Amino acid sequence: MSENDPTTNGQEGQQADQPAPSEHLNLKVKAQDGNEVYFKVKKTTQFSKVMSAYCKKVGADLESVRFLFDGQRLRPDQTPADLNMEDEDEIDAMVQQTGGAH
């Protein structure tokens, strides 16, 4: 069975309008203020690319934003495949608070 074969090959439960498992995912990065940015990435794309693209789009400093998935901090070298992410999964973008003690 080929991964590029658009038929379901007897796999029940797959929607007819979607081909067999795609190598792309649509991920949503959601900021604390509710703003959402969508990215279409391969399952093998490192999060460093998503992180830098998000920060560039919203005008934030990469060093000041933390990315979380299911409460766990994402590392730049991880991929969606590493975390068994699915289409339409949501990543939280948190701006790190600094200072306050002095």
Coordinates of C-alpha atoms in Angstrom, one line a residue:
M1 CA 0.0 0.0 0.0
S2 CA 1.4 3.3 -1.0
E3 CA 1.2 6.4 1.2
N4 CA 0.3 8.5 -1.9
D5 CA -2.6 6.2 -2.8
P6 CA -5.7 8.4 -2.4
T7 CA -8.0 5.4 -1.8
T8 CA -8.9 4.3 1.7
N9 CA -7.7 0.7 1.0
G10 CA -10.3 -0.7 3.3
Q11 CA -9.4 1.6 6.2
E12 CA -12.8 2.4 7.7
G13 CA -13.2 5.7 9.6
Q14 CA -11.3 7.9 7.1
Q15 CA -13.3 10.6 5.5
A16 CA -13.9 10.2 1.8
D17 CA -12.9 13.7 1.0
Q18 CA -9.4 13.3 2.6
P19 CA -6.7 11.2 1.1
A20 CA -4.8 8.6 3.1
P21 CA -2.7 10.1 6.0
S22 CA -1.3 13.4 5.0
E23 CA 2.3 14.5 5.8
H24 CA 1.0 18.0 6.5
L25 CA -0.8 19.4 9.5
N26 CA -2.7 22.6 10.1
L27 CA -1.5 23.9 13.5
K28 CA -3.0 26.9 15.4
V29 CA -0.7 29.0 17.6
K30 CA -2.8 30.9 20.1
A31 CA -1.6 33.9 22.1
Q32 CA -2.7 34.9 25.6
D33 CA -4.8 37.7 24.1
G34 CA -6.7 35.3 22.0
N35 CA -5.1 36.0 18.7
E36 CA -4.6 33.0 16.5
V37 CA -2.1 32.3 13.7
Y38 CA -2.4 29.2 11.6
F39 CA 0.5 27.3 10.0
K40 CA 0.5 24.4 7.6
V41 CA 3.6 22.3 8.3
K42 CA 5.0 18.9 7.6
K43 CA 5.0 16.4 10.4
T44 CA 8.8 16.4 10.2
T45 CA 9.2 20.2 10.4
Q46 CA 11.1 21.3 13.4
F47 CA 9.2 23.7 15.7
S48 CA 12.1 26.2 15.4
K49 CA 10.7 27.2 12.0
V50 CA 7.1 27.6 13.4
M51 CA 8.4 29.6 16.4
S52 CA 10.5 32.0 14.3
A53 CA 7.7 32.5 11.7
Y54 CA 5.2 33.2 14.5
C55 CA 7.4 35.7 16.2
K56 CA 8.1 37.5 12.9
K57 CA 4.4 37.6 12.1
V58 CA 3.4 39.1 15.4
G59 CA 6.5 41.2 15.9
A60 CA 7.7 39.5 19.1
D61 CA 11.2 38.6 20.2
L62 CA 11.8 34.9 19.9
E63 CA 13.6 34.9 23.3
S64 CA 10.5 36.3 25.0
V65 CA 7.9 33.8 23.8
R66 CA 7.4 30.3 25.2
F67 CA 5.5 27.7 23.2
L68 CA 3.4 25.0 24.9
F69 CA 1.5 22.0 23.7
D70 CA -0.7 20.2 26.2
G71 CA 1.1 22.1 29.0
Q72 CA 4.5 20.9 27.9
R73 CA 7.1 23.4 26.6
L74 CA 8.1 22.8 23.1
R75 CA 11.8 22.5 22.2
P76 CA 13.0 24.0 18.8
D77 CA 14.4 20.6 17.7
Q78 CA 11.1 18.8 18.2
T79 CA 8.6 18.0 15.4
P80 CA 4.8 17.4 15.3
A81 CA 5.6 13.7 14.7
D82 CA 7.6 13.6 17.9
L83 CA 4.5 14.7 19.9
N84 CA 1.9 12.7 17.9
M85 CA 0.2 15.9 16.9
E86 CA -2.9 15.8 14.8
D87 CA -4.5 18.2 12.3
E88 CA -6.0 21.3 14.0
D89 CA -4.0 20.9 17.2
E90 CA -3.3 24.1 19.2
I91 CA 0.0 25.5 20.5
D92 CA -0.1 28.1 23.2
A93 CA 2.3 31.1 22.9
M94 CA 3.1 32.7 26.2
V95 CA 5.0 35.9 26.6
Q96 CA 7.6 35.5 29.3
Q97 CA 7.4 38.0 32.1
T98 CA 10.7 39.5 33.2
G99 CA 11.8 41.8 36.0
G100 CA 9.7 42.9 39.0
A101 CA 12.2 42.0 41.7
H102 CA 14.4 45.1 41.5

